[in-house]
Amino acid sequence: MEPKKPPQDFTLRVRRYDPESGEAPYWDEHTITLEPHRSVLEGLLQAKGRFDGSIGIRCSCKAAICGSCGVRVNGQPGLACHTHLGAALKTAKDGVIDVEPMGNMPVIKDLIVDMDAVHWKKIQRVTPWLLTGELPEREHIVPKEAMVDVTQSMACIQCGACVSDCLSMEVDPLFIGPAALAKSYRFVGDPRDTQQAERLKDIAEDPHGMYSCTHCFKCIEACPKGVAPMSQIMRLRRRATGDHHIKDRNNGYNHEKAFVKNINKNGLLHENDLLADSFGGKFNPASGLFLMKSLPVISRALLRRKATLKVALLHPHKAPADVKRIFDEIHAKDERNEFNLYISGTDEDNAPNQPDEADGPQAGPLAGKESSAA
């Protein structure tokens, strides 16, 4: 075990802002003295106690459980109580640790953001409770694989870190958002819920729903609990298209099928075909209308030599035999085999000659444990 280091000085540069004052945001620096293994939250509380009691910070458990102390440290969202001062200093650009409020939410004061206005409003949007029919007399036994699957989304502590860094929300503030959609999968993936198809159709038809995610991975990087909201969004999409065959007005279903068709045919993505096929083919009126709207963008690309007519109209690359074989093997399967770390485990978990191999195959960290829910 590494010995703890003695106290040292750390300079915190805190983003201050009070909307009621009418003044612009500004930076405020304080030097605190703590051991490097202590948290940024402890540093903020020391600065608040010793130098300026007006610093606004929200916190509660100090143990990375409640999710109250979400902030940005050196530009990265996370929990102030879960970020060590020593680690924060290593990512500081000029030896000063920057602490800012989270993004995509209005600031109430300093580091405190209005989560009711954005985060909790979007959580309420996805009906965050089970919708069941006739209840069993005693208990509802749930397959352990199903409960282990939704355990990943249940691990969310509602800190809002993923919302803070969501690029789609920056462009479209009405986007339901990664936290709410991950919460939605918690119920869509629960076999006790009787309205899974209705839930999926709702967020598929919403123009700001699950198809507005741009796969930027920022929410996965931001999450302190490994919920991986983007992965939950992808599972929602696969359930909507693969299990319930929901053909939505946002063309999410058609776009997915067009993408598969495109790669199967070309091996490499040909975006011109992808765009047309997502709207029913090049001769579909909806496709023609969308292509007409895209003409200014296409024209600029041609003028700036970022594209040529040959590349735009033709795709010289065709899928090799190995790619065709992969598609044939996948399409030959009776059902979708979806890899999930919470069920399948890591490569190390599934390596041969494990100590407990004699007891039968294990699957993931919670495999073999019975799951039931009342």
Coordinates of C-alpha atoms in Angstrom, one line a residue:
M1 CA 0.0 0.0 0.0
E2 CA 1.4 3.4 -1.0
P3 CA 2.2 5.6 2.0
K4 CA 0.1 8.7 2.4
K5 CA 1.9 11.9 1.5
P6 CA 2.1 14.9 3.9
P7 CA -0.1 18.0 3.4
Q8 CA 0.8 20.4 0.7
D9 CA -0.6 23.6 -0.8
F10 CA -3.1 23.5 -3.7
T11 CA -4.5 26.5 -5.5
L12 CA -8.2 26.2 -6.5
R13 CA -9.5 28.6 -9.1
V14 CA -13.3 28.6 -8.7
R15 CA -15.8 29.9 -11.2
R16 CA -18.1 32.3 -9.4
Y17 CA -21.4 33.5 -10.6
D18 CA -24.5 34.9 -8.9
P19 CA -27.3 35.6 -11.4
E20 CA -29.2 37.8 -8.9
S21 CA -26.2 40.2 -8.6
G22 CA -26.3 41.2 -12.3
E23 CA -22.5 40.8 -12.5
A24 CA -20.7 38.7 -15.0
P25 CA -19.0 35.4 -14.0
Y26 CA -15.5 35.6 -12.7
W27 CA -12.7 33.4 -11.3
D28 CA -11.7 33.4 -7.7
E29 CA -8.5 31.8 -6.4
H30 CA -7.8 30.3 -3.0
T31 CA -4.8 28.3 -1.7
I32 CA -5.7 25.4 0.6
T33 CA -3.5 22.9 2.5
L34 CA -4.4 19.3 2.4
E35 CA -2.9 15.8 1.7
P36 CA -2.9 14.9 -2.0
H37 CA -5.3 12.0 -1.4
R38 CA -8.0 14.3 -0.1
S39 CA -10.8 15.3 -2.4
V40 CA -11.4 18.5 -4.3
L41 CA -14.6 18.8 -2.3
E42 CA -12.6 18.9 0.9
G43 CA -10.5 21.6 -0.6
L44 CA -13.6 23.6 -1.6
L45 CA -15.1 23.2 1.9
Q46 CA -11.8 24.3 3.5
A47 CA -11.7 27.4 1.2
K48 CA -15.3 28.1 2.1
G49 CA -14.6 27.8 5.8
R50 CA -11.4 29.7 6.0
F51 CA -11.6 32.4 3.3
D52 CA -15.0 33.0 1.8
G53 CA -18.2 31.6 3.3
S54 CA -20.2 32.8 0.3
I55 CA -18.9 30.1 -2.1
G56 CA -21.8 28.1 -3.3
I57 CA -21.3 24.3 -3.4
R58 CA -23.8 21.5 -3.1
C59 CA -22.7 18.3 -1.3
S60 CA -24.0 15.6 1.1
C61 CA -22.5 12.2 1.5
K62 CA -18.8 12.9 0.6
A63 CA -18.6 9.2 -0.5
A64 CA -19.6 9.2 -4.2
I65 CA -23.0 7.9 -3.5
C66 CA -25.5 10.8 -3.4
G67 CA -24.3 12.5 -6.6
S68 CA -24.8 16.0 -5.2
C69 CA -21.4 17.5 -5.7
G70 CA -21.2 17.2 -9.5
V71 CA -18.8 19.9 -10.9
R72 CA -16.2 20.3 -13.7
V73 CA -12.6 19.9 -12.6
N74 CA -10.1 21.1 -15.2
G75 CA -12.9 21.0 -17.7
Q76 CA -13.9 17.4 -17.0
P77 CA -17.3 16.6 -15.3
G78 CA -17.3 14.4 -12.2
L79 CA -17.9 14.3 -8.5
A80 CA -15.8 16.7 -6.4
C81 CA -15.8 14.2 -3.6
H82 CA -14.5 11.5 -5.9
T83 CA -11.6 13.5 -7.4
H84 CA -8.3 13.6 -5.5
L85 CA -6.4 16.8 -5.3
G86 CA -3.2 15.1 -6.4
A87 CA -4.9 13.6 -9.5
A88 CA -6.5 17.0 -10.3
L89 CA -3.2 18.8 -10.0
K90 CA -1.7 16.4 -12.7
T91 CA -4.3 17.5 -15.2
A92 CA -4.2 21.2 -14.3
K93 CA -2.7 23.3 -17.1
D94 CA -0.8 25.9 -15.1
G95 CA -0.6 24.2 -11.7
V96 CA -4.0 25.7 -10.6
I97 CA -7.0 23.4 -10.3
D98 CA -10.0 24.9 -12.1
V99 CA -13.5 24.1 -10.7
E100 CA -16.6 25.1 -12.6
P101 CA -20.3 24.3 -12.5
M102 CA -21.6 21.6 -14.7
G103 CA -22.8 22.5 -18.2
N104 CA -26.1 22.3 -20.0
M105 CA -27.9 23.4 -16.8
P106 CA -28.6 27.0 -15.5
V107 CA -26.4 28.2 -12.7
I108 CA -28.2 29.0 -9.4
K109 CA -25.0 30.2 -7.7
D110 CA -21.3 29.5 -8.3
L111 CA -21.0 25.7 -8.5
I112 CA -24.7 25.0 -7.8
V113 CA -26.8 24.3 -11.0
D114 CA -30.5 24.0 -11.3
M115 CA -31.0 20.3 -11.8
D116 CA -34.8 20.6 -11.5
A117 CA -35.0 22.7 -14.6
V118 CA -33.1 20.2 -16.8
H119 CA -32.0 16.9 -15.3
W120 CA -35.0 16.0 -13.2
K121 CA -37.5 17.3 -15.7
K122 CA -36.1 15.0 -18.3
I123 CA -36.0 12.0 -15.9
Q124 CA -39.8 12.6 -15.4
R125 CA -40.2 12.6 -19.2
V126 CA -39.5 8.9 -19.4
T127 CA -42.0 7.7 -16.8
P128 CA -39.4 6.5 -14.3
W129 CA -41.4 3.7 -12.6
L130 CA -42.6 0.2 -13.5
L131 CA -45.8 0.0 -15.5
T132 CA -47.3 -3.4 -14.5
G133 CA -50.5 -5.3 -15.2
E134 CA -51.9 -7.9 -12.9
L135 CA -49.6 -8.4 -10.0
P136 CA -48.6 -11.9 -8.7
E137 CA -50.0 -13.1 -5.4
R138 CA -46.5 -13.4 -3.8
E139 CA -43.4 -12.4 -5.7
H140 CA -42.4 -11.8 -9.3
I141 CA -39.4 -14.0 -10.1
V142 CA -37.1 -12.4 -12.6
P143 CA -34.4 -14.2 -14.7
K144 CA -31.1 -13.3 -13.2
E145 CA -29.7 -12.3 -16.7
A146 CA -32.5 -9.6 -17.0
M147 CA -31.8 -8.1 -13.6
V148 CA -28.0 -8.1 -14.1
D149 CA -28.6 -6.4 -17.4
V150 CA -30.6 -3.5 -15.9
T151 CA -28.2 -3.3 -12.9
Q152 CA -25.9 -1.2 -15.1
S153 CA -28.5 1.5 -15.6
M154 CA -29.7 1.1 -12.0
A155 CA -26.1 2.1 -10.9
C156 CA -26.9 5.7 -11.9
I157 CA -26.7 8.1 -8.9
Q158 CA -28.3 11.0 -10.8
C159 CA -25.3 13.3 -10.5
G160 CA -25.9 14.8 -13.9
A161 CA -22.3 14.5 -15.1
C162 CA -23.4 12.9 -18.4
V163 CA -25.9 15.7 -19.0
S164 CA -23.2 18.2 -18.3
D165 CA -21.0 17.0 -21.2
C166 CA -23.7 15.9 -23.7
L167 CA -22.9 17.5 -27.0
S168 CA -26.4 16.7 -28.4
M169 CA -27.9 18.7 -25.6
E170 CA -25.7 21.7 -26.4
V171 CA -27.1 21.7 -29.9
D172 CA -30.7 20.7 -29.0
P173 CA -31.6 21.5 -25.4
L174 CA -34.9 19.6 -25.9
F175 CA -33.0 16.3 -26.3
I176 CA -34.2 13.9 -23.7
G177 CA -30.6 13.3 -22.7
P178 CA -28.3 10.5 -21.7
A179 CA -29.4 10.2 -18.0
A180 CA -33.1 10.0 -18.8
L181 CA -32.6 7.6 -21.6
A182 CA -30.4 5.3 -19.5
K183 CA -33.2 5.5 -16.9
S184 CA -35.7 4.5 -19.6
Y185 CA -33.7 1.3 -20.4
R186 CA -33.9 0.4 -16.7
F187 CA -37.6 -0.2 -17.2
V188 CA -37.6 -1.3 -20.9
G189 CA -35.1 -4.0 -19.9
D190 CA -37.2 -5.1 -16.9
P191 CA -39.4 -8.1 -17.8
R192 CA -41.9 -7.0 -15.2
D193 CA -42.8 -3.9 -17.2
T194 CA -45.9 -4.5 -19.4
Q195 CA -45.5 -1.4 -21.6
Q196 CA -42.1 -1.8 -23.1
A197 CA -43.3 -1.4 -26.7
E198 CA -45.2 1.7 -25.8
R199 CA -42.2 3.2 -24.0
L200 CA -39.9 2.5 -27.0
K201 CA -42.4 3.9 -29.5
D202 CA -42.7 7.1 -27.4
I203 CA -39.0 7.9 -27.3
A204 CA -38.5 6.7 -30.9
E205 CA -41.2 9.0 -32.3
D206 CA -40.0 12.0 -30.2
P207 CA -38.0 14.3 -32.5
H208 CA -35.7 14.9 -29.5
G209 CA -35.7 11.2 -28.5
M210 CA -33.2 8.3 -28.6
Y211 CA -32.3 8.9 -32.2
S212 CA -30.9 12.3 -31.4
C213 CA -27.8 10.8 -29.7
T214 CA -24.7 11.4 -31.9
H215 CA -22.5 8.6 -30.4
C216 CA -19.9 11.1 -29.1
F217 CA -19.0 8.9 -26.1
K218 CA -18.8 12.0 -23.8
C219 CA -21.4 10.6 -21.4
I220 CA -19.5 7.3 -21.1
E221 CA -16.3 9.2 -20.2
A222 CA -18.1 11.5 -17.8
C223 CA -20.0 8.8 -15.8
P224 CA -18.4 8.1 -12.4
K225 CA -20.3 4.9 -11.9
G226 CA -19.8 3.1 -15.2
V227 CA -23.4 3.3 -16.3
A228 CA -22.3 4.1 -19.9
P229 CA -25.5 6.0 -20.9
M230 CA -24.7 5.8 -24.6
S231 CA -24.6 2.0 -24.4
Q232 CA -28.1 2.0 -22.8
I233 CA -29.3 4.3 -25.7
M234 CA -28.0 1.8 -28.2
R235 CA -29.8 -1.0 -26.4
L236 CA -33.0 1.0 -26.6
R237 CA -32.5 1.3 -30.3
R238 CA -31.8 -2.3 -30.8
R239 CA -34.9 -3.3 -28.9
A240 CA -37.0 -0.8 -30.8
T241 CA -35.8 -2.0 -34.2
G242 CA -34.8 -5.6 -33.7
D243 CA -37.4 -6.8 -31.2
H244 CA -40.4 -4.5 -31.7
H245 CA -39.8 -3.4 -35.4
I246 CA -40.9 0.1 -34.6
K247 CA -40.9 2.2 -37.8
D248 CA -40.6 5.8 -36.5
R249 CA -41.2 9.1 -38.1
N250 CA -37.6 10.1 -37.4
N251 CA -36.4 7.3 -39.8
G252 CA -34.3 5.7 -37.1
Y253 CA -35.5 2.2 -38.1
N254 CA -34.8 2.9 -41.8
H255 CA -31.5 4.5 -41.1
E256 CA -30.3 1.4 -39.1
K257 CA -31.4 -0.9 -41.9
A258 CA -29.8 1.3 -44.5
F259 CA -26.5 1.4 -42.6
V260 CA -26.4 -2.4 -42.4
K261 CA -27.2 -2.7 -46.1
N262 CA -24.5 -0.1 -47.0
I263 CA -21.7 -1.8 -45.1
N264 CA -22.8 -5.3 -46.3
K265 CA -22.6 -4.0 -49.9
N266 CA -19.5 -1.7 -49.8
G267 CA -17.5 -2.8 -46.8
L268 CA -16.9 1.0 -46.2
L269 CA -19.6 3.6 -45.5
H270 CA -20.9 5.4 -48.6
E271 CA -22.8 8.3 -47.1
N272 CA -24.6 9.3 -50.3
D273 CA -26.3 5.9 -50.6
L274 CA -26.9 5.9 -46.8
L275 CA -28.8 9.2 -46.9
A276 CA -31.1 8.1 -49.8
D277 CA -31.7 4.6 -48.4
S278 CA -32.6 6.0 -45.0
F279 CA -35.6 7.7 -46.8
G280 CA -36.7 4.7 -48.9
G281 CA -34.3 4.9 -51.8
K282 CA -33.1 7.5 -54.4
F283 CA -36.5 7.6 -56.2
N284 CA -38.6 8.0 -53.0
P285 CA -40.2 11.5 -52.9
A286 CA -39.1 12.0 -49.3
S287 CA -35.5 11.1 -50.2
G288 CA -35.5 13.6 -53.1
L289 CA -36.9 16.4 -50.9
F290 CA -34.2 15.8 -48.3
L291 CA -31.4 15.6 -51.0
M292 CA -32.7 19.0 -52.4
K293 CA -32.3 20.5 -48.9
S294 CA -28.7 19.1 -48.8
L295 CA -27.7 20.7 -52.1
P296 CA -26.0 23.8 -50.5
V297 CA -23.9 21.6 -48.3
I298 CA -23.0 19.3 -51.2
S299 CA -22.2 22.3 -53.5
R300 CA -19.8 23.8 -50.9
A301 CA -18.1 20.4 -50.5
L302 CA -17.6 20.2 -54.3
L303 CA -16.3 23.8 -54.6
R304 CA -13.8 23.3 -51.7
R305 CA -12.7 20.0 -53.2
K306 CA -13.7 18.0 -50.1
A307 CA -15.7 15.7 -52.5
T308 CA -15.8 14.9 -56.2
L309 CA -18.7 14.0 -58.4
K310 CA -17.2 10.5 -58.9
V311 CA -17.0 9.9 -55.2
A312 CA -20.4 11.4 -54.6
L313 CA -22.2 9.3 -57.3
L314 CA -20.1 6.1 -57.3
H315 CA -18.5 4.0 -54.6
P316 CA -15.4 2.2 -56.0
H317 CA -15.0 0.0 -52.9
K318 CA -16.9 -3.3 -52.6
A319 CA -17.2 -5.4 -49.5
P320 CA -14.6 -8.2 -49.4
A321 CA -15.5 -11.8 -48.8
D322 CA -14.6 -11.6 -45.1
V323 CA -17.1 -8.9 -44.5
K324 CA -19.8 -10.8 -46.4
R325 CA -19.0 -13.9 -44.3
I326 CA -19.5 -11.9 -41.1
F327 CA -22.9 -10.7 -42.2
D328 CA -23.9 -14.2 -43.3
E329 CA -23.0 -15.7 -40.0
I330 CA -24.9 -12.9 -38.0
H331 CA -28.0 -13.2 -40.2
A332 CA -28.0 -17.0 -39.8
K333 CA -28.5 -16.7 -36.0
D334 CA -31.9 -17.3 -34.7
E335 CA -31.7 -14.5 -32.1
R336 CA -29.5 -11.5 -31.3
N337 CA -26.5 -12.3 -29.0
E338 CA -25.7 -9.0 -27.3
F339 CA -22.5 -8.7 -25.4
N340 CA -22.9 -7.0 -22.0
L341 CA -20.0 -6.7 -19.6
Y342 CA -22.4 -7.1 -16.7
I343 CA -23.5 -10.5 -18.0
S344 CA -20.7 -11.8 -20.1
G345 CA -17.8 -10.5 -18.1
T346 CA -14.4 -9.4 -19.4
D347 CA -11.9 -11.3 -21.5
E348 CA -10.1 -12.2 -18.2
D349 CA -13.3 -13.5 -16.7
N350 CA -13.9 -15.8 -19.7
A351 CA -10.3 -17.0 -20.0
P352 CA -9.8 -20.8 -19.9
N353 CA -8.6 -22.7 -16.8
Q354 CA -10.3 -20.4 -14.3
P355 CA -10.2 -21.7 -10.6
D356 CA -14.0 -22.2 -10.5
E357 CA -14.2 -23.9 -13.9
A358 CA -15.1 -27.2 -12.3
D359 CA -18.3 -25.8 -10.9
G360 CA -19.6 -24.9 -14.4
P361 CA -19.3 -21.8 -16.6
Q362 CA -19.7 -18.5 -14.9
A363 CA -21.0 -15.4 -16.6
G364 CA -19.9 -12.0 -15.3
P365 CA -19.4 -10.7 -11.8
L366 CA -22.9 -11.6 -10.5
A367 CA -23.5 -14.9 -12.4
G368 CA -24.9 -17.8 -10.6
K369 CA -26.8 -15.6 -8.0
E370 CA -30.5 -15.9 -8.0
S371 CA -32.5 -12.7 -8.5
S372 CA -36.0 -12.0 -7.5
A373 CA -38.0 -8.9 -7.0
A374 CA -41.3 -8.4 -5.3

